[in-house]
XYZ file of N, CA, C and O in Angstrom:
484
model
N -19.991 -29.239 -36.176
C -19.297 -28.601 -35.014
C -20.351 -27.967 -34.139
O -21.281 -27.195 -34.557
N -20.254 -28.282 -32.816
C -21.206 -27.882 -31.870
C -20.988 -26.318 -31.589
O -19.759 -25.945 -31.333
N -21.965 -25.549 -31.586
C -21.930 -24.116 -31.146
C -23.017 -23.746 -30.216
O -24.132 -24.171 -30.460
N -22.573 -22.988 -29.217
C -23.628 -22.394 -28.360
C -23.613 -20.935 -28.526
O -22.496 -20.236 -28.357
N -24.748 -20.285 -28.884
C -24.728 -18.865 -29.203
C -25.668 -18.208 -28.267
O -26.911 -18.512 -28.115
N -25.125 -17.243 -27.450
C -25.877 -16.519 -26.463
C -26.338 -15.178 -27.040
O -25.785 -14.632 -27.952
N -27.469 -14.714 -26.457
C -27.998 -13.382 -26.773
C -28.687 -12.803 -25.579
O -29.098 -13.571 -24.701
N -28.961 -11.505 -25.523
C -29.760 -10.869 -24.524
C -28.995 -10.087 -23.449
O -29.708 -9.447 -22.590
N -27.655 -9.998 -23.493
C -26.946 -9.352 -22.462
C -27.203 -7.793 -22.764
O -27.747 -7.396 -23.739
N -26.706 -7.037 -21.797
C -26.748 -5.532 -21.986
C -26.609 -4.794 -20.666
O -26.111 -5.383 -19.696
N -26.949 -3.426 -20.716
C -26.890 -2.604 -19.636
C -28.307 -2.330 -19.010
O -29.228 -2.064 -19.797
N -28.358 -2.487 -17.689
C -29.598 -2.300 -16.963
C -29.419 -1.654 -15.645
O -28.341 -1.918 -15.018
N -30.377 -0.886 -15.206
C -30.307 -0.337 -13.850
C -30.570 -1.306 -12.827
O -31.346 -2.360 -13.018
N -30.084 -1.109 -11.620
C -30.363 -2.013 -10.486
C -31.928 -2.072 -10.255
O -32.551 -1.090 -10.430
N -32.388 -3.350 -10.117
C -33.779 -3.561 -9.920
C -34.411 -3.964 -11.186
O -35.615 -4.447 -11.239
N -33.741 -3.837 -12.243
C -34.280 -4.151 -13.653
C -34.233 -5.656 -13.911
O -33.743 -6.474 -13.081
N -34.587 -5.992 -15.180
C -34.586 -7.332 -15.636
C -33.904 -7.455 -16.942
O -33.934 -6.501 -17.748
N -33.406 -8.686 -17.254
C -32.889 -9.098 -18.503
C -33.187 -10.557 -18.710
O -33.294 -11.314 -17.778
N -33.256 -10.920 -19.991
C -33.437 -12.327 -20.311
C -32.322 -12.781 -21.257
O -32.205 -12.197 -22.374
N -31.583 -13.721 -20.893
C -30.522 -14.329 -21.695
C -31.138 -15.501 -22.478
O -31.943 -16.339 -21.911
N -30.656 -15.721 -23.622
C -31.039 -16.858 -24.478
C -29.818 -17.578 -25.014
O -28.730 -16.964 -25.251
N -29.825 -18.882 -25.152
C -28.805 -19.670 -25.748
C -29.360 -20.780 -26.584
O -30.233 -21.445 -26.080
N -28.777 -20.848 -27.724
C -29.182 -21.957 -28.675
C -28.044 -22.719 -29.168
O -27.049 -22.100 -29.459
N -28.197 -23.984 -29.153
C -27.089 -24.910 -29.606
C -27.420 -25.327 -30.993
O -28.518 -25.635 -31.418
N -26.312 -25.334 -31.794
C -26.519 -25.837 -33.106
C -25.433 -26.881 -33.405
O -24.443 -27.044 -32.676
N -25.511 -27.667 -34.481
C -24.590 -28.691 -34.849
C -24.660 -29.887 -33.981
O -23.703 -30.660 -33.865
N -25.794 -30.066 -33.307
C -26.015 -31.206 -32.465
C -27.168 -32.091 -32.858
O -28.296 -31.498 -33.099
N -26.908 -33.340 -33.058
C -28.019 -34.230 -33.550
C -28.624 -35.048 -32.367
O -29.214 -36.158 -32.602
N -28.609 -34.567 -31.197
C -29.207 -35.268 -30.091
C -29.610 -34.146 -29.061
O -29.221 -33.027 -29.129
N -30.385 -34.575 -28.077
C -30.812 -33.670 -27.034
C -29.875 -33.605 -25.922
O -29.400 -34.635 -25.406
N -29.438 -32.401 -25.593
C -28.391 -32.234 -24.604
C -29.116 -32.405 -23.293
O -30.121 -31.878 -23.030
N -28.422 -33.222 -22.356
C -29.049 -33.501 -21.192
C -29.105 -32.307 -20.163
O -30.010 -32.185 -19.339
N -28.049 -31.542 -20.248
C -28.041 -30.359 -19.161
C -27.445 -29.137 -19.844
O -26.438 -29.193 -20.586
N -28.136 -28.060 -19.560
C -27.691 -26.711 -20.124
C -27.827 -25.799 -18.930
O -28.531 -25.935 -17.967
N -27.067 -24.656 -19.043
C -27.086 -23.709 -18.002
C -26.234 -22.497 -18.255
O -25.767 -22.276 -19.416
N -25.997 -21.722 -17.195
C -25.281 -20.488 -17.284
C -24.254 -20.387 -16.132
O -24.509 -20.733 -15.040
N -23.093 -19.898 -16.513
C -22.071 -19.543 -15.690
C -21.818 -17.962 -15.766
O -22.304 -17.449 -16.794
N -21.169 -17.432 -14.829
C -20.745 -16.039 -15.025
C -19.318 -15.861 -14.416
O -18.958 -16.605 -13.554
N -18.631 -14.752 -14.975
C -17.339 -14.478 -14.425
C -17.342 -12.952 -14.400
O -17.282 -12.292 -15.411
N -17.078 -12.412 -13.176
C -16.877 -10.976 -12.961
C -15.344 -10.747 -12.990
O -14.518 -11.592 -12.730
N -14.933 -9.493 -13.243
C -13.563 -9.211 -13.263
C -12.871 -9.549 -12.005
O -13.322 -9.227 -10.820
N -11.679 -10.208 -12.086
C -11.018 -10.620 -10.848
C -11.627 -11.752 -10.077
O -11.022 -12.045 -8.995
N -12.612 -12.378 -10.531
C -13.281 -13.440 -9.857
C -13.273 -14.742 -10.652
O -13.097 -14.680 -11.897
N -13.415 -15.850 -9.994
C -13.514 -17.135 -10.711
C -14.888 -17.275 -11.357
O -15.857 -16.680 -10.931
N -14.879 -18.075 -12.452
C -16.184 -18.435 -13.070
C -16.997 -19.247 -12.143
O -16.545 -20.156 -11.394
N -18.273 -18.907 -12.064
C -19.130 -19.610 -11.074
C -20.446 -20.001 -11.805
O -20.951 -19.325 -12.767
N -20.956 -21.145 -11.415
C -22.280 -21.653 -11.971
C -23.342 -20.763 -11.376
O -23.484 -20.606 -10.132
N -24.201 -20.357 -12.298
C -25.307 -19.460 -11.877
C -26.625 -20.310 -11.760
O -27.303 -20.290 -10.792
N -26.876 -21.110 -12.840
C -28.033 -21.884 -12.868
C -27.838 -22.944 -13.927
O -27.260 -22.741 -14.955
N -28.515 -24.104 -13.748
C -28.442 -25.169 -14.746
C -29.829 -25.994 -14.684
O -30.525 -25.931 -13.608
N -30.112 -26.612 -15.734
C -31.386 -27.341 -15.900
C -31.189 -28.631 -16.723
O -30.451 -28.544 -17.707
N -31.750 -29.709 -16.332
C -31.605 -30.893 -17.086
C -32.721 -30.952 -18.089
O -33.779 -30.186 -18.074
N -32.641 -31.909 -19.038
C -33.780 -32.090 -20.032
C -35.052 -32.538 -19.419
O -36.168 -32.276 -19.943
N -34.947 -33.040 -18.187
C -36.138 -33.449 -17.460
C -36.637 -32.359 -16.498
O -37.716 -32.618 -15.771
N -36.035 -31.211 -16.504
C -36.543 -29.999 -15.770
C -35.969 -29.924 -14.283
O -36.473 -29.040 -13.634
N -35.038 -30.665 -13.917
C -34.346 -30.509 -12.604
C -33.527 -29.293 -12.761
O -32.731 -29.100 -13.765
N -33.606 -28.386 -11.734
C -32.836 -27.213 -11.725
C -31.888 -27.023 -10.535
O -32.133 -27.651 -9.458
N -30.909 -26.181 -10.700
C -30.075 -25.797 -9.529
C -29.629 -24.438 -9.729
O -29.545 -23.902 -10.827
N -29.507 -23.668 -8.601
C -29.136 -22.269 -8.575
C -28.072 -21.978 -7.642
O -28.019 -22.538 -6.602
N -27.261 -20.931 -7.927
C -26.362 -20.411 -6.963
C -27.204 -19.669 -5.912
O -28.300 -19.086 -6.108
N -26.687 -19.746 -4.684
C -27.491 -19.098 -3.598
C -27.747 -17.636 -3.772
O -28.758 -17.187 -3.466
N -26.798 -17.011 -4.422
C -26.883 -15.581 -4.626
C -27.946 -15.176 -5.561
O -28.329 -13.976 -5.657
N -28.477 -16.139 -6.368
C -29.459 -15.773 -7.387
C -30.822 -16.375 -7.130
O -31.800 -16.110 -7.831
N -30.905 -17.229 -6.118
C -32.246 -17.932 -5.896
C -33.336 -16.859 -5.586
O -33.077 -15.896 -4.840
N -34.449 -17.091 -6.201
C -35.596 -16.180 -5.997
C -35.597 -15.057 -6.915
O -36.600 -14.240 -7.025
N -34.476 -14.849 -7.597
C -34.364 -13.687 -8.580
C -34.217 -14.089 -10.047
O -34.702 -13.531 -10.978
N -33.515 -15.284 -10.273
C -33.267 -15.754 -11.586
C -34.004 -17.028 -11.748
O -34.222 -17.929 -10.774
N -34.429 -17.279 -13.060
C -35.170 -18.451 -13.395
C -34.522 -19.031 -14.658
O -34.510 -18.334 -15.647
N -34.075 -20.369 -14.588
C -33.542 -20.987 -15.839
C -34.615 -21.930 -16.415
O -35.430 -22.493 -15.671
N -34.730 -21.945 -17.712
C -35.763 -22.742 -18.378
C -35.163 -23.274 -19.690
O -34.324 -22.738 -20.303
N -35.833 -24.330 -20.120
C -35.479 -24.887 -21.496
C -36.611 -24.484 -22.403
O -37.725 -24.410 -22.069
N -36.185 -24.292 -23.606
C -37.123 -23.928 -24.703
C -37.857 -25.194 -25.210
O -37.486 -26.281 -24.999
N -38.918 -24.930 -26.021
C -39.661 -26.018 -26.724
C -38.708 -26.698 -27.674
O -38.757 -27.934 -27.823
N -37.797 -25.974 -28.316
C -36.603 -26.600 -28.979
C -35.696 -26.981 -27.890
O -35.069 -26.222 -27.271
N -35.579 -28.237 -27.649
C -34.870 -28.709 -26.410
C -33.466 -28.252 -26.256
O -33.060 -28.072 -25.150
N -32.783 -27.944 -27.306
C -31.381 -27.467 -27.118
C -31.331 -26.020 -26.984
O -30.391 -25.354 -27.588
N -32.265 -25.402 -26.359
C -32.241 -23.969 -26.022
C -32.387 -23.805 -24.471
O -33.035 -24.604 -23.838
N -31.844 -22.774 -24.050
C -31.990 -22.500 -22.556
C -31.972 -21.030 -22.440
O -31.434 -20.282 -23.116
N -32.710 -20.558 -21.396
C -32.952 -19.209 -21.082
C -32.671 -18.876 -19.645
O -32.674 -19.848 -18.755
N -32.332 -17.663 -19.352
C -32.113 -17.252 -17.966
C -32.835 -15.894 -17.824
O -32.434 -14.885 -18.323
N -33.959 -15.974 -17.055
C -34.689 -14.760 -16.768
C -34.104 -14.122 -15.465
O -34.093 -14.858 -14.446
N -33.613 -12.959 -15.564
C -32.904 -12.354 -14.410
C -33.744 -11.147 -13.961
O -33.906 -10.143 -14.755
N -34.257 -11.166 -12.759
C -35.054 -10.092 -12.186
C -34.360 -9.517 -10.991
O -33.453 -10.150 -10.410
N -34.771 -8.352 -10.569
C -34.221 -7.645 -9.381
C -32.707 -7.735 -9.460
O -31.972 -8.114 -8.483
N -32.154 -7.306 -10.573
C -30.783 -7.346 -10.830
C -30.008 -6.369 -9.852
O -30.517 -5.212 -9.513
N -28.892 -6.803 -9.487
C -27.961 -6.015 -8.590
C -26.636 -5.716 -9.207
O -26.257 -6.408 -10.044
N -25.994 -4.607 -8.853
C -24.636 -4.333 -9.451
C -23.735 -5.535 -9.348
O -22.965 -5.766 -10.204
N -23.837 -6.360 -8.274
C -22.887 -7.508 -8.127
C -23.192 -8.603 -9.101
O -22.521 -9.617 -9.131
N -24.350 -8.478 -9.780
C -24.553 -9.461 -10.933
C -23.865 -9.206 -12.144
O -23.875 -9.922 -13.162
N -23.098 -8.019 -12.245
C -22.393 -7.627 -13.415
C -21.322 -8.652 -13.652
O -20.500 -9.032 -12.812
N -21.250 -9.156 -14.916
C -20.326 -10.187 -15.257
C -20.479 -10.568 -16.695
O -21.491 -10.050 -17.339
N -19.628 -11.320 -17.193
C -19.810 -11.992 -18.557
C -20.532 -13.291 -18.271
O -20.125 -14.137 -17.430
N -21.623 -13.560 -18.876
C -22.473 -14.713 -18.712
C -22.144 -15.716 -19.839
O -22.311 -15.336 -20.954
N -21.848 -16.902 -19.485
C -21.493 -17.991 -20.497
C -22.689 -19.101 -20.415
O -22.985 -19.564 -19.340
N -23.131 -19.433 -21.606
C -23.913 -20.575 -21.726
C -23.049 -21.843 -21.803
O -21.925 -21.832 -22.408
N -23.560 -22.897 -21.176
C -22.698 -24.106 -21.100
C -23.671 -25.310 -21.224
O -24.812 -25.118 -20.891
N -23.082 -26.417 -21.594
C -23.938 -27.617 -21.753
C -23.135 -28.923 -21.506
O -21.871 -28.899 -21.762
N -23.861 -29.906 -21.069
C -23.262 -31.188 -20.952
C -24.113 -32.261 -21.774
O -25.358 -32.315 -21.504
N -23.486 -33.138 -22.520
C -24.254 -34.116 -23.196
C -24.866 -35.050 -22.201
O -26.006 -35.529 -22.346
N -24.049 -35.477 -21.269
C -24.553 -36.491 -20.248
C -24.576 -35.834 -18.965
O -24.428 -34.555 -18.853
N -24.851 -36.436 -17.846
C -24.928 -35.816 -16.582
C -23.813 -36.257 -15.644
O -24.041 -36.345 -14.398
N -22.733 -36.680 -16.186
C -21.705 -37.221 -15.393
C -21.128 -36.297 -14.313
O -20.650 -36.808 -13.277
N -21.169 -35.078 -14.625
C -20.610 -34.034 -13.604
C -21.574 -33.083 -13.091
O -21.327 -32.057 -12.471
N -22.863 -33.404 -13.237
C -23.960 -32.464 -12.757
C -23.656 -32.080 -11.296
O -23.332 -32.888 -10.447
N -23.889 -30.728 -10.916
C -24.446 -29.765 -11.750
C -23.356 -29.026 -12.650
O -23.788 -28.089 -13.428
N -22.138 -29.405 -12.601
C -21.145 -28.825 -13.433
C -21.473 -29.100 -14.926
O -21.773 -30.239 -15.188
N -21.196 -28.143 -15.829
C -21.431 -28.354 -17.243
C -20.011 -28.106 -17.947
O -19.458 -27.017 -17.752
N -19.575 -29.155 -18.642
C -18.224 -29.063 -19.170
C -18.031 -29.275 -20.578
O -16.934 -28.977 -21.146
N -18.976 -29.824 -21.314
C -18.735 -30.256 -22.661
C -18.673 -29.112 -23.631
O -17.869 -29.107 -24.504
N -19.616 -28.200 -23.546
C -19.668 -27.148 -24.570
C -19.856 -25.760 -23.912
O -20.493 -25.690 -22.859
N -19.276 -24.840 -24.529
C -19.343 -23.442 -24.047
C -19.608 -22.371 -25.139
O -19.225 -22.571 -26.270
N -20.403 -21.453 -24.758
C -20.599 -20.249 -25.654
C -19.476 -19.169 -25.432
O -18.563 -19.379 -24.580
N -19.587 -18.140 -26.244
C -18.568 -17.101 -26.216
C -18.752 -16.080 -25.086
O -17.796 -15.435 -24.749
N -19.971 -15.986 -24.538
C -20.209 -15.156 -23.442
C -20.901 -13.827 -23.914
O -20.777 -13.421 -25.013
N -21.764 -13.311 -22.938
C -22.386 -12.097 -23.203
C -22.390 -11.256 -21.938
O -22.495 -11.659 -20.858
N -22.051 -9.926 -22.169
C -21.812 -9.034 -21.033
C -23.163 -8.626 -20.441
O -24.067 -8.204 -21.228
N -23.307 -8.599 -19.216
C -24.329 -8.053 -18.341
C -23.774 -7.096 -17.373
O -22.946 -7.447 -16.587
N -24.270 -5.840 -17.505
C -23.820 -4.745 -16.626
C -25.018 -4.212 -15.976
O -25.990 -3.775 -16.562
N -24.942 -4.126 -14.641
C -25.991 -3.579 -13.776
C -25.478 -2.309 -13.145
O -24.590 -2.378 -12.346
N -26.142 -1.184 -13.414
C -25.652 0.023 -12.843
C -26.438 0.354 -11.587
O -27.536 -0.054 -11.486
N -25.802 1.051 -10.650
C -26.450 1.365 -9.369
C -27.190 2.630 -9.424
O -27.052 3.464 -10.372
């Protein structure tokens, strides 16, 4: 059974940094695309950043220049380095993955349980 497990969320002051990690297990192949979505209270889930196994990336306009998505040496891992955090970045962050790239940049095949990120002003 495929599982995506996130870690690294927490509480940080505005201007601070956090690094989210996600590792996939139960998969016997390299996942083509992994990334992060977030959902704030009362808002729709949105794609934050995604990366292919070949290193192609995409970012939401609101995080460009502040967030960096990367894949680990273990290919089925993904990280999100979040710098210069703002209160509006507060949300539950979900790791997501797609086996193929049929819906790029959307990731639809696998989802993590989510990790809370709270940025205080």
